[in-house]
Short mmCIF file of C-alpha atoms and ligand atoms in Angstrom, two decimals:
data_model
loop_
_atom_site.label_atom_id
_atom_site.label_comp_id
_atom_site.label_asym_id
_atom_site.label_seq_id
_atom_site.Cartn_x
_atom_site.Cartn_y
_atom_site.Cartn_z
CA UNK A 1 35.79 221.50 36.41
CA UNK A 2 39.39 220.63 37.87
CA UNK A 3 42.42 223.68 37.73
CA UNK A 4 43.91 223.16 34.37
CA UNK A 5 47.73 221.57 34.02
CA UNK A 6 49.70 224.63 33.22
CA UNK A 7 52.15 222.30 30.72
CA UNK A 8 55.62 224.30 31.04
CA UNK A 9 55.08 223.52 34.25
CA UNK A 10 56.17 219.77 33.51
CA UNK A 11 59.33 218.01 33.14
CA UNK A 12 59.69 214.63 31.49
CA UNK A 13 58.56 212.34 34.04
CA UNK A 14 56.07 214.65 35.12
CA UNK A 15 54.67 214.93 31.13
CA UNK A 16 54.78 211.34 31.36
CA UNK A 17 52.55 210.57 34.23
CA UNK A 18 49.86 213.46 33.39
CA UNK A 19 49.39 211.48 30.19
CA UNK A 20 49.42 208.39 32.56
CA UNK A 21 46.59 209.90 34.52
CA UNK A 22 44.75 211.31 31.45
CA UNK A 23 44.39 207.63 29.98
CA UNK A 24 46.99 206.96 28.17
CA UNK A 25 48.60 204.06 27.52
CA UNK A 26 51.29 202.86 29.68
CA UNK A 27 53.74 201.70 26.59
CA UNK A 28 52.92 204.89 24.97
CA UNK A 29 52.96 208.16 27.58
CA UNK A 30 56.88 208.05 27.16
CA UNK A 31 56.73 208.84 23.98
CA UNK A 32 53.61 211.62 24.28
CA UNK A 33 55.67 213.27 26.71
CA UNK A 34 58.53 213.60 24.49
CA UNK A 35 56.29 214.87 21.81
CA UNK A 36 54.70 217.44 23.64
CA UNK A 37 57.82 218.69 25.10
CA UNK A 38 59.32 219.07 21.06
CA UNK A 39 56.12 221.26 20.64
CA UNK A 40 55.97 223.28 23.69
CA UNK A 41 60.29 224.08 24.13
CA UNK A 42 61.72 223.77 20.54
CA UNK A 43 58.84 224.94 18.73
CA UNK A 44 57.13 226.81 21.03
CA UNK A 45 53.92 226.20 19.95
CA UNK A 46 50.86 227.55 21.85
CA UNK A 47 48.08 225.70 20.54
CA UNK A 48 47.33 222.18 20.96
CA UNK A 49 45.81 222.05 18.02
CA UNK A 50 49.78 222.65 16.49
CA UNK A 51 51.07 219.31 18.06
CA UNK A 52 50.30 217.47 14.61
CA UNK A 53 52.10 214.05 15.56
CA UNK A 54 49.18 213.70 18.80
CA UNK A 55 46.44 211.82 17.46
CA UNK A 56 43.42 214.31 17.30
CA UNK A 57 41.75 212.71 20.01
CA UNK A 58 44.68 212.98 22.77
CA UNK A 59 44.84 216.57 21.61
CA UNK A 60 40.99 216.96 22.81
CA UNK A 61 41.78 215.78 25.49
CA UNK A 62 45.19 217.50 26.14
CA UNK A 63 42.50 220.93 25.30
CA UNK A 64 39.74 219.80 28.34
CA UNK A 65 42.20 219.53 30.73
CA UNK A 66 45.53 221.46 30.48
CA UNK A 67 46.63 224.96 28.94
CA UNK A 68 49.71 226.78 28.33
CA UNK A 69 50.14 229.66 30.48
CA UNK A 70 53.42 231.45 28.65
CA UNK A 71 54.93 234.62 31.17
CA UNK A 72 53.13 237.82 30.74
CA UNK A 73 55.53 240.66 29.38
CA UNK A 74 55.23 244.13 31.25
CA UNK A 75 58.52 245.68 29.44
CA UNK A 76 61.09 244.54 26.54
CA UNK A 77 64.47 246.66 25.63
CA UNK A 78 66.88 246.58 23.97
CA UNK A 79 70.71 248.21 24.72
CA UNK A 80 72.66 249.95 21.68
CA UNK A 81 75.00 247.29 22.55
CA UNK A 82 71.58 244.74 21.38
CA UNK A 83 70.87 243.47 25.10
CA UNK A 84 67.74 242.23 25.81
CA UNK A 85 65.73 242.70 28.78
CA UNK A 86 62.13 241.46 29.30
CA UNK A 87 60.77 242.57 32.62
CA UNK A 88 57.71 238.97 33.57
CA UNK A 89 54.90 240.44 35.55
CA UNK A 90 54.19 237.07 38.03
CA UNK A 91 51.21 238.51 39.92
CA UNK A 92 52.96 240.36 42.96
CA UNK A 93 56.15 241.45 41.74
CA UNK A 94 58.21 241.39 38.29
CA UNK A 95 61.50 239.59 37.32
CA UNK A 96 63.25 239.72 34.44
CA UNK A 97 66.21 238.00 32.51
CA UNK A 98 68.46 238.87 29.61
CA UNK A 99 69.87 238.04 26.58
CA UNK A 100 73.77 238.49 25.94
CA UNK A 101 74.43 238.54 22.36
CA UNK A 102 78.44 237.52 21.47
CA UNK A 103 79.86 235.98 18.55
CA UNK A 104 80.01 232.96 19.02
CA UNK A 105 76.91 231.78 21.72
CA UNK A 106 73.62 233.88 23.01
CA UNK A 107 73.31 233.86 27.39
CA UNK A 108 69.91 233.92 28.68
CA UNK A 109 70.49 235.85 32.69
CA UNK A 110 67.29 234.11 33.96
CA UNK A 111 65.45 234.42 37.08
CA UNK A 112 64.40 231.80 39.81
CA UNK A 113 63.09 233.82 42.97
CA UNK A 114 60.68 237.48 42.54
CA UNK A 115 63.13 238.79 45.19
CA UNK A 116 65.32 237.05 47.43
CA UNK A 117 65.93 236.19 51.21
CA UNK A 118 68.98 236.23 51.62
CA UNK A 119 69.53 240.27 51.88
CA UNK A 120 73.46 240.56 50.69
CA UNK A 121 74.04 243.43 50.96
CA UNK A 122 75.29 245.42 47.82
CA UNK A 123 72.34 243.50 46.33
CA UNK A 124 69.44 245.35 44.86
CA UNK A 125 67.17 241.90 44.96
CA UNK A 126 67.94 240.80 48.54
CA UNK A 127 66.97 244.75 49.29
CA UNK A 128 63.22 243.91 48.41
CA UNK A 129 63.01 241.26 50.36
CA UNK A 130 61.46 237.28 49.42
CA UNK A 131 58.60 237.89 47.83
CA UNK A 132 58.01 233.74 46.52
CA UNK A 133 59.52 231.53 44.05
CA UNK A 134 58.82 231.68 40.59
CA UNK A 135 57.28 227.97 39.78
CA UNK A 136 59.11 225.45 37.31
CA UNK A 137 56.68 226.73 34.31
CA UNK A 138 57.60 231.03 35.33
CA UNK A 139 61.97 229.68 35.04
CA UNK A 140 61.59 227.89 32.23
CA UNK A 141 59.06 229.95 30.80
CA UNK A 142 61.82 232.31 30.23
CA UNK A 143 63.60 230.42 28.49
CA UNK A 144 60.71 229.52 26.32
CA UNK A 145 59.85 233.21 26.09
CA UNK A 146 63.04 234.37 24.86
CA UNK A 147 64.03 232.02 22.02
CA UNK A 148 60.33 232.46 20.63
CA UNK A 149 61.14 236.58 20.58
CA UNK A 150 64.59 235.98 18.79
CA UNK A 151 63.24 233.82 17.01
CA UNK A 152 61.07 236.20 15.76
CA UNK A 153 63.04 238.63 14.80
CA UNK A 154 64.94 236.47 12.58
CA UNK A 155 62.10 235.27 10.85
CA UNK A 156 61.68 231.79 12.02
CA UNK A 157 57.90 230.62 13.53
CA UNK A 158 58.41 226.93 15.12
CA UNK A 159 61.15 224.84 15.37
CA UNK A 160 64.64 226.31 13.88
CA UNK A 161 65.76 223.93 10.41
CA UNK A 162 68.83 222.30 12.61
CA UNK A 163 67.21 222.23 16.24
CA UNK A 164 69.78 225.08 17.44
CA UNK A 165 67.66 228.12 19.31
CA UNK A 166 68.83 231.49 19.66
CA UNK A 167 70.04 231.35 23.22
CA UNK A 168 73.01 228.75 24.01
CA UNK A 169 73.56 229.57 27.21
CA UNK A 170 71.86 229.75 30.73
CA UNK A 171 73.08 231.30 33.69
CA UNK A 172 71.13 231.42 37.09
CA UNK A 173 72.45 234.89 38.05
CA UNK A 174 68.93 236.99 37.75
CA UNK A 175 67.13 237.75 41.03
CA UNK A 176 66.88 235.62 43.40
CA UNK A 177 69.03 232.52 44.89
CA UNK A 178 68.12 229.56 42.64
CA UNK A 179 69.52 226.81 45.72
CA UNK A 180 66.77 228.62 47.83
CA UNK A 181 64.06 227.21 45.48
CA UNK A 182 65.68 223.94 44.33
CA UNK A 183 62.48 221.85 44.55
CA UNK A 184 61.52 224.25 40.97
CA UNK A 185 64.91 224.93 40.18
CA UNK A 186 66.02 221.29 39.24
CA UNK A 187 63.42 220.08 36.89
CA UNK A 188 63.78 223.36 35.26
CA UNK A 189 67.11 222.58 35.22
CA UNK A 190 66.11 219.08 33.46
CA UNK A 191 64.37 220.51 30.94
CA UNK A 192 67.16 222.86 29.60
CA UNK A 193 69.53 219.51 29.04
CA UNK A 194 66.77 217.75 28.13
CA UNK A 195 67.33 216.61 24.36
CA UNK A 196 63.75 216.81 23.81
CA UNK A 197 63.28 220.27 25.33
CA UNK A 198 66.54 222.79 24.54
CA UNK A 199 69.04 219.80 25.01
CA UNK A 200 71.75 222.13 26.48
CA UNK A 201 75.14 221.00 27.11
CA UNK A 202 75.85 220.89 31.40
CA UNK A 203 78.49 223.08 31.18
CA UNK A 204 76.31 225.94 29.03
CA UNK A 205 74.28 226.29 31.65
CA UNK A 206 75.21 227.69 35.51
CA UNK A 207 73.81 228.03 38.64
CA UNK A 208 75.26 231.09 40.73
CA UNK A 209 75.25 230.50 44.68
CA UNK A 210 76.08 232.87 47.68
CA UNK A 211 76.61 229.50 49.23
CA UNK A 212 74.26 227.42 50.61
CA UNK A 213 76.06 224.19 51.21
CA UNK A 214 73.37 220.77 51.59
CA UNK A 215 71.98 221.95 48.20
CA UNK A 216 74.83 222.53 46.48
CA UNK A 217 76.18 218.67 47.13
CA UNK A 218 72.07 217.74 46.16
CA UNK A 219 72.51 220.00 42.46
CA UNK A 220 75.75 217.87 41.99
CA UNK A 221 73.76 214.02 42.72
CA UNK A 222 70.86 215.18 40.95
CA UNK A 223 71.50 217.91 38.00
CA UNK A 224 75.52 218.69 37.91
CA UNK A 225 75.69 221.83 36.29
CA UNK A 226 78.28 224.28 35.77
CA UNK A 227 78.67 226.50 39.35
CA UNK A 228 79.25 229.84 39.82
CA UNK A 229 80.10 230.55 43.48
CA UNK A 230 79.35 234.38 44.87
CA UNK A 231 82.25 234.17 47.25
CA UNK A 232 82.77 238.54 47.49
CA UNK A 233 85.31 238.40 50.31
CA UNK A 234 88.06 236.66 51.36
CA UNK A 235 87.36 236.17 55.01
CA UNK A 236 84.51 235.52 57.03
CA UNK A 237 84.81 238.38 59.11
CA UNK A 238 83.74 240.61 56.18
CA UNK A 239 81.62 237.99 54.27
CA UNK A 240 79.69 237.94 57.09
CA UNK A 241 79.11 241.13 56.50
CA UNK A 242 78.56 241.04 52.86
CA UNK A 243 76.78 237.57 52.09
CA UNK A 244 74.54 237.10 55.53
CA UNK A 245 74.67 233.09 54.31
CA UNK A 246 78.40 233.24 55.43
CA UNK A 247 77.30 233.01 59.02
CA UNK A 248 75.68 229.58 58.85
CA UNK A 249 78.28 228.63 56.11
CA UNK A 250 80.97 229.97 56.26
CA UNK A 251 84.03 230.11 53.74
CA UNK A 252 85.67 226.42 55.25
CA UNK A 253 82.19 224.46 54.52
CA UNK A 254 82.02 226.41 51.60
CA UNK A 255 85.19 225.37 50.40
CA UNK A 256 85.30 221.89 51.01
CA UNK A 257 81.34 221.95 49.34
CA UNK A 258 83.05 223.24 45.96
CA UNK A 259 85.58 220.67 46.10
CA UNK A 260 83.11 218.03 46.41
CA UNK A 261 81.28 218.93 43.52
CA UNK A 262 84.01 219.01 41.39
CA UNK A 263 83.79 215.52 41.15
CA UNK A 264 80.92 215.99 39.67
CA UNK A 265 80.62 218.95 37.47
CA UNK A 266 80.67 219.49 33.59
CA UNK A 267 83.81 221.67 34.12
CA UNK A 268 87.14 221.18 36.19
CA UNK A 269 87.04 225.04 38.50
CA UNK A 270 84.50 226.57 40.22
CA UNK A 271 83.72 229.90 39.13
CA UNK A 272 83.91 232.28 41.38
CA UNK A 273 82.16 235.29 41.73
CA UNK A 274 83.36 238.85 43.49
CA UNK A 275 82.13 241.94 43.12
CA UNK A 276 84.24 245.07 43.35
CA UNK A 277 82.70 247.71 46.18
CA UNK A 278 84.87 250.55 46.57
CA UNK A 279 87.42 250.13 50.37
CA UNK A 280 85.49 247.78 51.10
CA UNK A 281 86.82 244.64 49.60
CA UNK A 282 89.25 246.19 46.87
CA UNK A 283 92.34 246.20 48.93
CA UNK A 284 95.72 244.95 48.33
CA UNK A 285 94.99 242.52 51.44
CA UNK A 286 92.14 241.40 50.46
CA UNK A 287 93.29 240.41 47.17
CA UNK A 288 96.12 238.92 48.70
CA UNK A 289 93.73 237.36 51.33
CA UNK A 290 91.74 236.09 48.24
CA UNK A 291 94.52 234.52 46.71
CA UNK A 292 94.61 231.80 49.68
CA UNK A 293 90.97 230.86 49.22
CA UNK A 294 91.55 230.70 45.70
CA UNK A 295 93.70 228.68 46.21
CA UNK A 296 92.30 225.65 47.79
CA UNK A 297 89.88 224.76 44.93
CA UNK A 298 90.45 224.74 41.60
CA UNK A 299 88.74 227.81 40.31
CA UNK A 300 89.31 231.00 37.65
CA UNK A 301 88.07 234.27 39.44
CA UNK A 302 85.60 236.75 37.61
CA UNK A 303 85.58 240.55 39.26
CA UNK A 304 82.32 242.05 39.23
CA UNK A 305 82.36 245.81 38.95
CA UNK A 306 79.74 247.08 41.08
CA UNK A 307 76.59 247.68 39.68
CA UNK A 308 75.17 250.93 41.67
CA UNK A 309 71.60 251.78 43.33
CA UNK A 310 69.81 254.03 45.02
CA UNK A 311 70.55 254.25 49.02
CA UNK A 312 72.78 250.80 48.65
CA UNK A 313 75.27 252.22 50.74
CA UNK A 314 78.35 250.94 48.74
CA UNK A 315 80.86 252.73 45.62
CA UNK A 316 82.26 251.21 42.88
CA UNK A 317 86.01 250.37 42.54
CA UNK A 318 87.70 252.38 40.15
CA UNK A 319 88.46 250.94 37.44
CA UNK A 320 92.21 251.27 38.16
CA UNK A 321 91.90 249.09 41.36
CA UNK A 322 89.69 246.72 39.53
CA UNK A 323 92.58 246.48 37.73
CA UNK A 324 95.69 246.04 39.70
CA UNK A 325 93.37 243.71 41.51
CA UNK A 326 92.97 241.42 39.02
CA UNK A 327 97.18 241.88 37.68
CA UNK A 328 98.02 240.04 41.68
CA UNK A 329 95.51 237.46 41.29
CA UNK A 330 96.99 236.86 37.34
CA UNK A 331 100.64 237.16 39.29
CA UNK A 332 99.91 234.85 41.62
CA UNK A 333 98.75 231.98 38.95
CA UNK A 334 94.63 232.02 39.83
CA UNK A 335 92.92 232.56 35.92
CA UNK A 336 90.80 236.15 36.32
CA UNK A 337 88.58 237.95 34.03
CA UNK A 338 86.45 241.43 34.63
CA UNK A 339 82.80 241.00 33.84
CA UNK A 340 82.42 242.88 30.76
CA UNK A 341 79.17 245.43 32.15
CA UNK A 342 76.53 244.86 29.06
CA UNK A 343 73.45 246.88 28.39
CA UNK A 344 74.30 250.06 30.60
CA UNK A 345 71.39 252.11 28.95
CA UNK A 346 68.65 249.06 29.99
CA UNK A 347 69.99 248.33 33.44
CA UNK A 348 70.43 245.56 31.97
CA UNK A 349 72.11 243.96 35.46
CA UNK A 350 71.31 241.42 38.40
CA UNK A 351 67.26 242.55 39.26
CA UNK A 352 68.02 246.12 38.33
CA UNK A 353 65.17 246.83 36.39
CA UNK A 354 62.90 244.64 38.90
CA UNK A 355 63.53 247.21 41.19
CA UNK A 356 62.91 250.45 40.29
CA UNK A 357 59.17 249.13 39.71
CA UNK A 358 58.43 247.07 43.01
CA UNK A 359 57.50 247.99 46.21
CA UNK A 360 60.90 248.78 48.37
CA UNK A 361 59.64 248.76 51.38
CA UNK A 362 58.71 245.61 51.37
CA UNK A 363 62.41 243.98 52.76
CA UNK A 364 60.58 245.46 56.69
CA UNK A 365 58.07 243.17 56.06
CA UNK A 366 60.22 240.13 54.26
CA UNK A 367 62.06 240.36 57.97
CA UNK A 368 59.60 238.78 59.88
CA UNK A 369 60.04 235.40 57.37
CA UNK A 370 61.73 232.75 59.58
CA UNK A 371 64.44 231.77 56.26
CA UNK A 372 66.54 228.83 58.60
CA UNK A 373 63.28 227.29 60.64
CA UNK A 374 64.08 224.50 62.90
CA UNK A 375 61.77 222.20 61.66
CA UNK A 376 59.82 221.42 58.77
CA UNK A 377 58.51 219.09 56.16
CA UNK A 378 61.33 220.67 53.52
CA UNK A 379 64.96 218.63 53.14
CA UNK A 380 66.73 221.17 54.00
CA UNK A 381 66.50 224.21 56.66
CA UNK A 382 65.84 227.93 54.77
CA UNK A 383 63.84 226.36 52.50
CA UNK A 384 60.57 227.86 51.03
CA UNK A 385 57.85 227.16 48.53
N1 SAH B 1 71.37 234.79 44.40
C1 SAH B 1 72.44 234.12 43.20
C2 SAH B 1 73.03 234.62 41.92
C3 SAH B 1 72.21 235.79 41.71
S1 SAH B 1 73.19 237.24 41.64
C4 SAH B 1 73.69 234.81 43.47
O1 SAH B 1 74.43 235.29 44.75
O2 SAH B 1 75.07 234.37 43.31
C5 SAH B 1 73.90 237.41 40.85
C6 SAH B 1 75.19 237.72 40.80
O3 SAH B 1 75.29 239.22 40.67
C7 SAH B 1 75.65 237.30 42.12
O4 SAH B 1 77.18 236.98 42.20
C8 SAH B 1 75.18 238.63 43.07
O5 SAH B 1 76.62 238.62 44.58
C9 SAH B 1 76.02 239.95 42.22
N2 SAH B 1 75.37 240.94 42.52
C10 SAH B 1 74.19 241.13 42.82
N3 SAH B 1 74.32 242.74 43.06
C11 SAH B 1 75.31 243.10 42.91
C12 SAH B 1 75.11 244.03 42.12
N4 SAH B 1 74.54 245.44 42.86
N5 SAH B 1 76.44 244.80 41.54
C13 SAH B 1 77.27 243.82 40.70
N6 SAH B 1 76.76 242.18 41.59
C14 SAH B 1 75.83 242.21 42.07
FE1 SF4 B 2 69.86 236.90 46.83
FE2 SF4 B 2 71.69 237.15 45.06
FE3 SF4 B 2 71.86 238.95 45.82
FE4 SF4 B 2 72.61 237.33 47.49
S1 SF4 B 2 73.44 238.42 45.56
S2 SF4 B 2 70.71 239.21 48.29
S3 SF4 B 2 71.65 235.56 47.09
S4 SF4 B 2 70.06 237.36 44.93
#
């Protein structure tokens, strides 16, 4: 028997195609796709028998050819400030998603890859090396899982009466570089925006990238959500060290891509992320250089306190220095915020928990992966399937 199709892997066009393959009439494949998306992503059903508005014969066909395969959870922890973190088993390794509840929103930070090949020197995910791309179903599965779990806490099973789910915002700031896995990330983003699935507005979904320029243009073309760019350094010399992809796409090109993106973006600014590393990029001269960079793009700056991990070789900038840095930028007219650290007692920061259970020697093995193949069938150099 052919392998069962995991329906979580399919966005609306792919579901329609799947129904066509099952022999559904052309006139009704689109409606079937919409119905199925609603059951899977608004009610989070786990069984075809629950899909009561779909004919029994069609449900039987689904049961014979498809499955609903959720992520399996290794650990589920809640911090004293309410931040909740799930660690998911993705076979050879684990990835995490973090839910950050606030008064007016609930933000889920999700992962796009197990590990990351881009090797930013201050990042624990980067230190683990690249393991593999998450599939569409594994990316959207984090959102499905979180909504289902959070609703269960509220005593809600199935769709909420008003259709609003606990996760109101998604940020792709967990493990991995989303734009290095755009073939899976883009359909997952489409499902986040699809009114038949999560129905989030484009401004409530943010992709964070270390600066993959051609893929930023592709995101603008296919699914232009809010964009955050991990700047971390105001000069090419320093950025080459901290964010090595800069050697391929230097600041000038990156800033030009940001300006191009703004024509399509749901907001009129780009968010620049800047991790504060003690003595490395947090000095007055860095602030001055950063002001010049930030002024080239309509932008807001988000200063991130460094989250230390063993053998990182970096230290946290003292609070006073972060505040002084912020003051300089604000005085120059750049809107600058400092990221609140949340969930400290459960290590709810970028890739941290998964990092603890993973094989730290993998970085060495990953060095052999050529992330910039000279040729290949993929659309961009550097794609990994
Ligand atoms: N790969 C993407 C998204 C994932 S990382 C990117 O690099 O943008 C999300 C954010 O966390 C990025 O800005 C990243 O640079 C930052 N980050 C990584 N390691 C960190 C650490 N140890 N402390 C603080 N921020 C970190
Ligand atoms: Fe990858 Fe982002 Fe970490 Fe850099 S900061 S290694 S791009 S996950």
